[in-house]
Coordinates of C-alpha atoms in Angstrom, one line a residue:
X181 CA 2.3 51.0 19.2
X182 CA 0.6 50.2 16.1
X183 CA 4.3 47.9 14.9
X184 CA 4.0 46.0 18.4
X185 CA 0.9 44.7 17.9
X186 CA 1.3 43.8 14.5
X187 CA 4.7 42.1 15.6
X188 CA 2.3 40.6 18.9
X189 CA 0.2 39.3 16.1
X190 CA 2.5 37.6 13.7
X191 CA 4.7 36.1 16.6
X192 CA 1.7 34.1 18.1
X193 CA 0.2 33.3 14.3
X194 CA 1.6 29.7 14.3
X195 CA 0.4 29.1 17.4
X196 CA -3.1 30.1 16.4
X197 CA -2.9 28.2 13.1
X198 CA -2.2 25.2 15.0
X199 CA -5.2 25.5 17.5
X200 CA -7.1 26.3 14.8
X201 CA -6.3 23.4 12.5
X202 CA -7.8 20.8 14.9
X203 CA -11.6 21.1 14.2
X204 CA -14.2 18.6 12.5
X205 CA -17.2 20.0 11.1
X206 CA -20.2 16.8 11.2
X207 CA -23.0 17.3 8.8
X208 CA -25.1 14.9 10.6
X209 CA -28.1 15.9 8.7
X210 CA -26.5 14.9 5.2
X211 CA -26.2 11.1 6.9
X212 CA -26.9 9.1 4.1
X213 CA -25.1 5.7 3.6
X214 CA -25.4 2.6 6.0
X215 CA -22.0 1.6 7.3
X216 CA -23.0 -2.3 6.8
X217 CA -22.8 -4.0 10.2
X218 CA -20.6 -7.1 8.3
X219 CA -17.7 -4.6 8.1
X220 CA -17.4 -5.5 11.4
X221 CA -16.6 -9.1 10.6
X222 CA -14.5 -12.3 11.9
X223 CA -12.4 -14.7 10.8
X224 CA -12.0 -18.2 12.4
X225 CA -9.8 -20.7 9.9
X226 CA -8.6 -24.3 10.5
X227 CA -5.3 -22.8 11.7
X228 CA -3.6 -23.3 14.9
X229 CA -5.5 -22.9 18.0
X230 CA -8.0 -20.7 16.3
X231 CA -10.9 -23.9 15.8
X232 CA -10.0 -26.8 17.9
X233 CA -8.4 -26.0 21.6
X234 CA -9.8 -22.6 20.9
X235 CA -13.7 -21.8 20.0
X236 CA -14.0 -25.7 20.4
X237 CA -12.9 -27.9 23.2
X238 CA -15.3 -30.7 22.6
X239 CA -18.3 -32.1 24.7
X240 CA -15.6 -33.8 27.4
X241 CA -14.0 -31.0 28.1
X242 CA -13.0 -30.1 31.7
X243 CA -13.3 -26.4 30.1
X244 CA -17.2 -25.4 30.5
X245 CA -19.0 -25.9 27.2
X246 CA -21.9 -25.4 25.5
X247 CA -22.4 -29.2 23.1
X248 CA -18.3 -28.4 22.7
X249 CA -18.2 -24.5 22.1
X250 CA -16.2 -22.6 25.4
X251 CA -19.0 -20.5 26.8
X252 CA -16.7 -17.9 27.7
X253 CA -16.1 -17.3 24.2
X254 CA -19.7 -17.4 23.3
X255 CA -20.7 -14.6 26.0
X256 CA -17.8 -12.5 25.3
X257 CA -18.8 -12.9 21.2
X258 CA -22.4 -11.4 21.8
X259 CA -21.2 -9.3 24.3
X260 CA -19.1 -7.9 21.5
X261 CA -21.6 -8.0 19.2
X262 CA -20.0 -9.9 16.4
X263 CA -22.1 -9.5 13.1
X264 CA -20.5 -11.7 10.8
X265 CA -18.1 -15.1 10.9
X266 CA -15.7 -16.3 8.2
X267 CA -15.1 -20.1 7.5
X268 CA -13.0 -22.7 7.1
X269 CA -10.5 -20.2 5.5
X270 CA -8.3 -18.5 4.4
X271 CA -5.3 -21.1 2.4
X272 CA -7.6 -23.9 4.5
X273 CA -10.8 -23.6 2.5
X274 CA -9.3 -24.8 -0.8
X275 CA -7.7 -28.1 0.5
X276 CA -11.0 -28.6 2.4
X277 CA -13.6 -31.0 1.3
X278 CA -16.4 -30.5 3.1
X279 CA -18.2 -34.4 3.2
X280 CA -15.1 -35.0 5.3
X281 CA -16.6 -33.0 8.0
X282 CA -20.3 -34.4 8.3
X283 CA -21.9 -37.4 9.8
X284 CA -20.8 -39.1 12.9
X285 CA -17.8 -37.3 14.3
X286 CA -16.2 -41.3 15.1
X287 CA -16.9 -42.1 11.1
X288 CA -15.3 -38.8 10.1
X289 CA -11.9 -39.1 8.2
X290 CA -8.7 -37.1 9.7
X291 CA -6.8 -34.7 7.2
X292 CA -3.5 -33.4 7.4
X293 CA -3.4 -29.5 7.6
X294 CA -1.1 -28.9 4.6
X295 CA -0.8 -25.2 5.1
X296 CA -0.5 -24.7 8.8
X297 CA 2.0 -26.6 10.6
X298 CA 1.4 -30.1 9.0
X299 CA -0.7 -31.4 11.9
X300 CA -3.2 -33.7 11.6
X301 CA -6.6 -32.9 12.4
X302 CA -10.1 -35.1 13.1
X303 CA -12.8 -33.2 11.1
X304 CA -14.7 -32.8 14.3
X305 CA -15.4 -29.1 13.8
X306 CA -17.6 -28.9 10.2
X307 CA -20.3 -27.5 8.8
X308 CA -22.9 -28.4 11.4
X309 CA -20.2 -27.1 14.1
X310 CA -19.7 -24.2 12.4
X311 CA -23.3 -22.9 11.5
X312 CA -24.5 -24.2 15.3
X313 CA -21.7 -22.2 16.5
X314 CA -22.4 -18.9 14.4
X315 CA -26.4 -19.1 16.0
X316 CA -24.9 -20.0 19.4
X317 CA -23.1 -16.1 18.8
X318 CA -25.5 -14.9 16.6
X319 CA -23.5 -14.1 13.7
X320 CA -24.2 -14.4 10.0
X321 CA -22.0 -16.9 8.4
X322 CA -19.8 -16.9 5.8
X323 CA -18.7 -19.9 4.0
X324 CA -15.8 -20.4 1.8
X325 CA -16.1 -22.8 -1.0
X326 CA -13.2 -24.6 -2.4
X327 CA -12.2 -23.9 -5.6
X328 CA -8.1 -24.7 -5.4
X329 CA -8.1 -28.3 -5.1
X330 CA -12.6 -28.8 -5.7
X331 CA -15.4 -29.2 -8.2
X332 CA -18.1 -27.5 -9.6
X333 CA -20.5 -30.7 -8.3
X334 CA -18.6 -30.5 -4.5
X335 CA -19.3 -26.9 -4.2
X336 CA -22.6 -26.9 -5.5
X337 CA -23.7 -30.0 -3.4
X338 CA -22.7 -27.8 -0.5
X339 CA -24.8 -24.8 -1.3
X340 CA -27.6 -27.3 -1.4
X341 CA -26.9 -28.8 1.2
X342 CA -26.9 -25.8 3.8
X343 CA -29.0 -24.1 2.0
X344 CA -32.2 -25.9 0.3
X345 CA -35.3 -27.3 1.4
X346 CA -36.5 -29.0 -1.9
X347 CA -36.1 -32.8 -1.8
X348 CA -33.2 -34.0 -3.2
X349 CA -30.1 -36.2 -2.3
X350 CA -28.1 -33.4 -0.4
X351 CA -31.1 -32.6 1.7
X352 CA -31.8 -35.9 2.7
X353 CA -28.3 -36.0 3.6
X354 CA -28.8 -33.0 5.9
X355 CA -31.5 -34.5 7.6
X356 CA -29.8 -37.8 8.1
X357 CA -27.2 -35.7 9.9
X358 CA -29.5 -34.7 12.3
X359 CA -31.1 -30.8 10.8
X360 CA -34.5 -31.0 9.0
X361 CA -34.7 -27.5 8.0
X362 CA -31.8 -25.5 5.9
X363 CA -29.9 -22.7 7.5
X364 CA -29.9 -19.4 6.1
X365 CA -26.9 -18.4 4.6
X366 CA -26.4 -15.4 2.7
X367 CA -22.3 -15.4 2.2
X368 CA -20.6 -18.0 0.4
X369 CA -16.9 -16.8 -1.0
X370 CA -15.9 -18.9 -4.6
X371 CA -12.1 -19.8 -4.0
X372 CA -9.8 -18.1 -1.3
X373 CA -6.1 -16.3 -2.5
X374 CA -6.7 -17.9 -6.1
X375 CA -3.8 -15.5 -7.1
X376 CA -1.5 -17.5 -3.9
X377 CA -2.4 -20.6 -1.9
X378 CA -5.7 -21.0 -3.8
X379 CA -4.3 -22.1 -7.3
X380 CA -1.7 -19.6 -8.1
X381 CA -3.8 -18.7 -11.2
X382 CA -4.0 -15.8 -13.1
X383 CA -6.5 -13.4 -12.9
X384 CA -7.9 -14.6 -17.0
X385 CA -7.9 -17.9 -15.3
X386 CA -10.2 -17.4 -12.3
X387 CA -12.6 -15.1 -13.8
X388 CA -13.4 -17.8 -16.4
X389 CA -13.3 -20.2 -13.6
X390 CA -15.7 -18.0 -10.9
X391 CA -18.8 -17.8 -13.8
X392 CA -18.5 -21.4 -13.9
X393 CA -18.5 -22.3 -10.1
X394 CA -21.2 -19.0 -9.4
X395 CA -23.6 -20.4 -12.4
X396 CA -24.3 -23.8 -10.5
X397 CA -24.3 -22.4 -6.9
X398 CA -27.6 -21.0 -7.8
X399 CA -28.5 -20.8 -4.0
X400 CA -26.0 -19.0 -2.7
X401 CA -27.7 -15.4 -2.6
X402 CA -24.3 -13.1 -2.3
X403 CA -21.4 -14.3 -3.9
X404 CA -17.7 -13.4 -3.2
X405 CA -15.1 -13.7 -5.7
X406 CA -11.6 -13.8 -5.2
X407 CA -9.8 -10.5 -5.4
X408 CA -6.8 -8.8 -5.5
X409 CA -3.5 -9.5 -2.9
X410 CA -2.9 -5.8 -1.9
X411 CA -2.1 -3.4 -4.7
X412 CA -2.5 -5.9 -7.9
X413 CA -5.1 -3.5 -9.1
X414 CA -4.7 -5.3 -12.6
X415 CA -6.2 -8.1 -10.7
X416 CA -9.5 -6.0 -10.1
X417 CA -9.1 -4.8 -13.6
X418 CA -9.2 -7.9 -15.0
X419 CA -12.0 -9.6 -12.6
X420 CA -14.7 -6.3 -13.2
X421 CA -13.9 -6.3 -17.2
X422 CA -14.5 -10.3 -17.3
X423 CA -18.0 -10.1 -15.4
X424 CA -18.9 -7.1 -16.3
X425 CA -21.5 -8.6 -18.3
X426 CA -22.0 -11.3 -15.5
X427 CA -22.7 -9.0 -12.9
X428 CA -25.7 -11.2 -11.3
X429 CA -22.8 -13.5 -10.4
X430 CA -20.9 -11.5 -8.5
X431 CA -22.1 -9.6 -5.1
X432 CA -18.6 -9.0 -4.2
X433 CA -15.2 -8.9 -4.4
X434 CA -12.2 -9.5 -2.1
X435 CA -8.9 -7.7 -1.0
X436 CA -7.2 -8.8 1.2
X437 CA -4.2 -6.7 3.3
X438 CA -2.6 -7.5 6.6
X439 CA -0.5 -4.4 8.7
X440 CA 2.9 -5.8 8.6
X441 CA 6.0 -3.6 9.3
X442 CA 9.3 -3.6 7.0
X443 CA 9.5 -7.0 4.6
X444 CA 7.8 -10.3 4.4
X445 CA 7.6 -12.8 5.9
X446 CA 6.6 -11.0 9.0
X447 CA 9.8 -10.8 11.2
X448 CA 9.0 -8.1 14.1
X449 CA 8.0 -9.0 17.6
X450 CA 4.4 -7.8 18.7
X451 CA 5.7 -7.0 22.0
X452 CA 8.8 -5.7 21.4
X453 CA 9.1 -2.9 19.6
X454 CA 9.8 1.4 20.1
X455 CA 8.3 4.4 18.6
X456 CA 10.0 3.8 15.1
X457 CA 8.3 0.7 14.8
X458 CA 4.8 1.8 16.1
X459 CA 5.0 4.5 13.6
X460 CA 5.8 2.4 10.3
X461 CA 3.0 0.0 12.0
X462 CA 0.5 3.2 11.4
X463 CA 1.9 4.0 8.4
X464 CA 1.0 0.8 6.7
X465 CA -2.7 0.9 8.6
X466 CA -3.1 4.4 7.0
X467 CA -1.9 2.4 3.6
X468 CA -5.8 1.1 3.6
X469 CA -7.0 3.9 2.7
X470 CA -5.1 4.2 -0.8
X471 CA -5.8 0.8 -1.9
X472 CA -9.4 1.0 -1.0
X473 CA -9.6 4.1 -3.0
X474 CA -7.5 2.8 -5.7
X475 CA -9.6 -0.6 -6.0
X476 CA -12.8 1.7 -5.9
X477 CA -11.6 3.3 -8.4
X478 CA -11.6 0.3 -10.8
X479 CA -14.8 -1.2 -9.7
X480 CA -16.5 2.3 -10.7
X481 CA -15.3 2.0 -14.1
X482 CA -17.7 -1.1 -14.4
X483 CA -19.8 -0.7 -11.8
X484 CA -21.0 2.8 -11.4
X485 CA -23.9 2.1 -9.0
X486 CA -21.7 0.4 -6.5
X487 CA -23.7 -2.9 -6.9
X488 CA -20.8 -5.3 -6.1
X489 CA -19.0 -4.5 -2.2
X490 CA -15.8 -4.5 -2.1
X491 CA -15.2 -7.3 1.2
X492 CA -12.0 -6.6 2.7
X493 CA -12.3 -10.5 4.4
X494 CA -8.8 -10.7 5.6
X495 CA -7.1 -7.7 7.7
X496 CA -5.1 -6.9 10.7
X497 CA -1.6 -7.0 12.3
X498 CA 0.6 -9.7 10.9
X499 CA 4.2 -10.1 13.3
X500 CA 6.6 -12.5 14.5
X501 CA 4.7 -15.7 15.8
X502 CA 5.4 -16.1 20.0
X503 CA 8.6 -17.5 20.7
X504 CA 8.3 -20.9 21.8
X505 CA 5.3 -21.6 19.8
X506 CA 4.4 -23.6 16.5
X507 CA 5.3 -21.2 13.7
X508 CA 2.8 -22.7 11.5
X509 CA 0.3 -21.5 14.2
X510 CA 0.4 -17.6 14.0
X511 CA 0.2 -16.6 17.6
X512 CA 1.3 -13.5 18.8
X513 CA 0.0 -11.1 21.4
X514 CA -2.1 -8.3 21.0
X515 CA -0.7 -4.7 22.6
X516 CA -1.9 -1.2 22.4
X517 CA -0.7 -1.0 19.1
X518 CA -2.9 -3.5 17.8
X519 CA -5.8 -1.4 19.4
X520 CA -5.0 1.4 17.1
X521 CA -4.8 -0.7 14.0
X522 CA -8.0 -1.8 15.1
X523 CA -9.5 1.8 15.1
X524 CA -7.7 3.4 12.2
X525 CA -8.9 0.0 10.4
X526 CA -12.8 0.6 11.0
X527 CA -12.8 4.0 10.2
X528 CA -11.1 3.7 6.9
X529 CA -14.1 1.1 6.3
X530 CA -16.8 3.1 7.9
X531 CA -15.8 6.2 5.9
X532 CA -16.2 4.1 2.7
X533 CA -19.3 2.6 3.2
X534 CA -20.6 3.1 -0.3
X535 CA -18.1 0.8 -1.7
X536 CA -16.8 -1.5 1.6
X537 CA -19.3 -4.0 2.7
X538 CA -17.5 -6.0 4.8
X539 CA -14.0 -6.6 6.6
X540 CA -12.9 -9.4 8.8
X541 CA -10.0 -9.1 10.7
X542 CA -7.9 -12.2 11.0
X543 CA -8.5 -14.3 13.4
X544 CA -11.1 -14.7 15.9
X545 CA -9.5 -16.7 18.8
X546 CA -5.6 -17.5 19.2
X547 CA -4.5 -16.4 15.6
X548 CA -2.6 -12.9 14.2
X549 CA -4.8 -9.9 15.7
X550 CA -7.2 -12.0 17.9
X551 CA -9.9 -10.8 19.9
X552 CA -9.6 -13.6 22.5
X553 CA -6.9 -15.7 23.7
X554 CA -6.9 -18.9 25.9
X555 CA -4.9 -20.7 27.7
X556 CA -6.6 -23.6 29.9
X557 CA -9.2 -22.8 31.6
X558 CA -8.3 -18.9 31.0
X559 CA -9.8 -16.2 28.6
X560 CA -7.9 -13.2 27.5
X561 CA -10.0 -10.3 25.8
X562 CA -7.4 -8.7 24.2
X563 CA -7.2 -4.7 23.2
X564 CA -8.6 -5.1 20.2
X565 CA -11.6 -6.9 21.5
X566 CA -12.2 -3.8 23.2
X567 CA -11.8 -1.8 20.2
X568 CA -14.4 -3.8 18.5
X569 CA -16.6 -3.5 21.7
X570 CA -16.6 0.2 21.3
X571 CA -17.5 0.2 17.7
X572 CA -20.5 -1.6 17.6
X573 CA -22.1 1.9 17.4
X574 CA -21.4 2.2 14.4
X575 CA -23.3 -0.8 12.9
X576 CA -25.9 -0.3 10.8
X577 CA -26.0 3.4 11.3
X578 CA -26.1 6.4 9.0
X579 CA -22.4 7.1 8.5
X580 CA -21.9 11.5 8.6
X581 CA -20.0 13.3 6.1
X582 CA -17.4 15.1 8.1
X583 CA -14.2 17.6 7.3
X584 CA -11.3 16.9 9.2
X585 CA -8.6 19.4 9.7
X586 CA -6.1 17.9 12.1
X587 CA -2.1 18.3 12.6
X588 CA 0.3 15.8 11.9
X589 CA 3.2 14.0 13.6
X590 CA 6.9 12.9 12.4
X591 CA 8.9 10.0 14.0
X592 CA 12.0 9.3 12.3
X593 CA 11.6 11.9 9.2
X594 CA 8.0 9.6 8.8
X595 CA 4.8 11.8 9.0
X596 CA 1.6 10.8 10.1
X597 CA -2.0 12.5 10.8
X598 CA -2.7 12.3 14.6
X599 CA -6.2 11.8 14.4
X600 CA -7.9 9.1 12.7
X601 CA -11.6 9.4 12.7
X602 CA -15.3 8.2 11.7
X603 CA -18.9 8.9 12.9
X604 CA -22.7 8.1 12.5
X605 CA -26.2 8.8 14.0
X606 CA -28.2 6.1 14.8
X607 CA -31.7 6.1 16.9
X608 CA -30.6 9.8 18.0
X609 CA -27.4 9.5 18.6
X610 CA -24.3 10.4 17.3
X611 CA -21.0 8.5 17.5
X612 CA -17.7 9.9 17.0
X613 CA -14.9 7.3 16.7
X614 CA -11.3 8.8 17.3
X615 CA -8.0 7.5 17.2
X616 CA -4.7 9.5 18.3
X617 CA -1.6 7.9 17.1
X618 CA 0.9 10.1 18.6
X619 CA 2.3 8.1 21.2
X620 CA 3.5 11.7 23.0
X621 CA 0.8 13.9 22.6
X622 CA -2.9 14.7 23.7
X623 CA -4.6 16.4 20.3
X624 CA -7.6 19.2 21.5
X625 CA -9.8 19.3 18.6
X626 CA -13.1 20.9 18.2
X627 CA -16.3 19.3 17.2
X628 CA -18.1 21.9 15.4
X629 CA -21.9 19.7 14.8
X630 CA -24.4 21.0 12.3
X631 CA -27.7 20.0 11.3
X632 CA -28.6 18.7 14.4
X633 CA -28.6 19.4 17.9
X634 CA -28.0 17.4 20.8
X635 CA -27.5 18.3 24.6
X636 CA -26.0 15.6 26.2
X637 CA -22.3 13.8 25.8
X638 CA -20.3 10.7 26.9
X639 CA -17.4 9.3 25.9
X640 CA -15.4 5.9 26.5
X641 CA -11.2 5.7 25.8
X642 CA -8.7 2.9 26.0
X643 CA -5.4 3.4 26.5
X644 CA -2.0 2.5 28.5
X645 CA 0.6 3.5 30.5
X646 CA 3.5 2.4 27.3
X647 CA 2.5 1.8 23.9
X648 CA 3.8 -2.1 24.0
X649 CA 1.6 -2.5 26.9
X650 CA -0.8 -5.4 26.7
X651 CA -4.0 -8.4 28.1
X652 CA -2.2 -11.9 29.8
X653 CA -3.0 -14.5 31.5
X654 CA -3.2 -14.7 35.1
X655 CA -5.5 -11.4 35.5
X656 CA -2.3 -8.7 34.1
X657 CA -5.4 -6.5 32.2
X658 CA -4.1 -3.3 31.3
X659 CA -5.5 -2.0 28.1
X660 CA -9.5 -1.6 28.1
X661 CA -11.8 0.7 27.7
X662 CA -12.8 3.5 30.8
X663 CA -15.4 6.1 30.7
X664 CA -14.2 9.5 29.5
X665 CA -15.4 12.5 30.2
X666 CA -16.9 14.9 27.6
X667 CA -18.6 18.2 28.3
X668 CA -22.0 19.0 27.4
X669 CA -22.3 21.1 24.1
X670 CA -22.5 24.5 23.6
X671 CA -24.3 26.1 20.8
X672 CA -23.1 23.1 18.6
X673 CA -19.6 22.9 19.4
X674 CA -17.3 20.6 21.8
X675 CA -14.2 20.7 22.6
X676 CA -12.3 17.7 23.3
X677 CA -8.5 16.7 24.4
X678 CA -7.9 13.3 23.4
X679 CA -4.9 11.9 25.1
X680 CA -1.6 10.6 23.2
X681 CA -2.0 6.9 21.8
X682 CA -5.7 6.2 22.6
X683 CA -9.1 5.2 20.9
X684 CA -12.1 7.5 22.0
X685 CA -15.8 7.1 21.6
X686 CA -17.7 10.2 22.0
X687 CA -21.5 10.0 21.8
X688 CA -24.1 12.9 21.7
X689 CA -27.5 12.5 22.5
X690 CA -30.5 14.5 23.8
X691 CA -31.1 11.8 26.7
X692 CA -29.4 11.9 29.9
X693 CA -29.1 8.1 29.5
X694 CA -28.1 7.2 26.3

């Protein structure tokens, strides 16, 4: 009798181990770092229909506008809660000079849009747009200086113009142009892809050309160098040895990645695609992570106390542009796949908030991973909108050391964790961001919560039917987000089934209405 059980024992082991592996212990009471609200940042460049026929239809518009902005865009921005906007670029910024986009719009000279699809454009959208746009949304702005093809003087008059309020030509100039008092502006980024479309220079280069630009653009308070194009750590290397002395100049430093499957340039359909290519998409998601570290890593070495962020200012999905649109434009839809990016993407950030500071996925409205599309008259919040929708709870809180202990998944000999996660506790409550990637199976994990308790539990989930399943025009919604229920906890433990290829919020509390 005593063999049986034995043999009982062994022969339902695995299937023990397997429960057992799917459990996250939260320390909420070792919450410690701030995830920074700008990691949950946007991006809005002079690029196809991101600016004009996009945010900005003008002041004639049949479209209903507030002084030119779409005010569907503008609710559906707060309603997001969108922290942070980048501008004018991205490969844009350093062809940009930014006296062509000031004064009377009728005065203001038209430029040809070297980088994305040769059009021409009117310079109707500039600086005054652009800042009066980011209070319209309440977001803190982020402004891109040219380096590539500007001076010292051009970017230096710029900081004093948005930013000063001593007299002197560049305000004067302000206030001719219709704004008496300066805007407050804490981001301005020195050069954009110097390595690529900004210069193609080499990392010796820049650094000696950043101290010069950052010593007379004394009023920019946080300033963003250039950093490295994915894994060119010697990039880093070379920009944290060259200031290391310099420090004061430097607030932070870019990297910049996109989530693009097989080779460049980007050649896979957004809508089109099967299992095989959903899992190599979450493959190079996960592929954050490592070059986040790796950078980290670097930065350290110079920068023990973790003074200078690291501002991941370009990110997201990056496929095939829409059939029957303007390649130069970058428009492609935005499915349940995109959705998980999103997710996976913010956690990665959120669980390296000592070192991240701020990410902006590319682009806002109409461009790569977009938030919003249009069409006419017509607004499209896309899955990823929701995504960042759901998020928000995360900004500015406490972020919570957690262990994860979750099984894995294989597609085509390629494996995977299932479970993607990050959480925080803000104003009592504690949010738990999950992501399942397997696109076959639900996950049941338990949430084992110490160090504080709480009593009550919600939870919201997005998913759809197929994982290519996506937001049109014409009312076809079928990814957003739906309540999801959670059960209450019990003696600090809860016990949750997240379904295959969904985002989850779960939130504990101590208030029946939070």
């Amino acid at each position: 009798m005593k063999k049986i059980n034995l043999l009982f024992i062994a022969l339902l082991f695995p299937l023990f181990a397997s429960q057992a592996q799917n459990r996250m212990i939260l320390h909420v009471d070792e919450a410690e770092e701030t995830i920074n609200r700008e990691i949950y940042g946007h991006f809005a460049e002079h690029l196809g229909r991101c600016i004009y026929d996009g945010l900005y239809v003008g002041e004639d518009s049949e479209i209903e506008n507030i002084k030119g902005y779409r005010k569907d865009i503008i609710e559906a921005l707060k309603e997001m809660q969108i922290p942070l906007l980048r501008w004018p670029g991205g490969c844009f910024a350093d062809t940009y000079h930014w006296k062509d986009g000031i004064g009377p719009r009728a005065s203001r000279p038209s430029i040809v849009n070297i980088h994305w699809g040769g059009v021409t454009e009117d310079n109707s959208f500039g600086t005054h747009e652009f800042l009066e746009f980011c209070e319209l949304i309440n977001a803190e702005p982020y402004v891109n200086l040219n380096v590539g093809s500007g001076t010292v003087q051009e970017a230096s008059e710029w900081v004093e113009y948005i930013t000063s309020s001593n007299q002197s030509p560049m305000t004067d100039l302000r206030k001719q142009n219709g704004r008496n008092e300066p805007w407050k502006v804490k981001y301005f980024g020195i050069g954009n892809e110097n390595w690529g479309c900004g210069g193609n220079m080499t990392p010796e280069y820049y650094a000696d050309l950043y101290r010069r630009f950052a010593s007379y653009c004394g009023g920019a308070e946080f300033k963003i160098a250039g950093g490295p194009n994915v894994d060119d750590y010697n990039w880093t290397e070379v920009m944290m040895r060259k200031l290391q002395n310099h420090m004061f100049l430097m607030q932070g430093l870019s990297l910049h990645y996109y989530t693009i499957p097989q080779d460049w340039p980007p050649r896979f359909s957004a809508t089109d695609f099967d299992k095989a290519d959903w899992q190599e998409t979450m493959f190079q998601v996960h592929r954050m992570e490592e070059l986040i570290e790796k950078h980290s890593t670097i930065m350290d070495k110079y920068d023990p106390d973790k003074n200078v962020g690291l501002m991941v200012d370009e990110w997201g999905t990056w496929f095939a542009p829409m059939e029957g649109t303007n390649p130069g434009f970058l428009h492609q839809q935005n499915t349940l796949r995109d959705a998980l990016v999103a997710g996976i993407g913010l956690n990665i950030f959120n669980n390296h908030a000592d070192r991240v500071k701020m990410a902006n996925i590319a682009q806002m409205v109409n461009v790569l991973q977009a938030v919003i599309l249009t069409k006419g008259q017509e607004l499209v919040l896309t899955p990823t909108y929701h995504v960042f929708k759901m998020y928000a709870a995360h900004q500015d809180a406490k972020l919570v050391p957690f262990h994860l202990s979750a099984e894995d998944y294989t597609i085509n000999n390629q494996t995977l964790p299932s479970i993607s996660t990050s959480a925080s506790v803000k104003d009592g409550v504690l949010n738990v961001t999950m992501c399942n990637s397997n696109p076959d199976k639900d996950i049941e994990i338990e949430y084992d919560v110490r160090g504080a308790s709480f009593s009550q539990a919600k939870g919201e989930i997005l998913t759809a039917k197929s994982i290519t399943d996506y937001n049109d025009f014409g009312g076809k919604n079928t990814v957003y987000t739906t309540d999801f229920k959670v059960n209450k906890p019990k003696n600090g433990k809860v016990k949750i089934k997240i379904p295959a290829k969904s985002v989850v919020l779960v939130q504990l509390s101590n208030s029946k209405g939070a």
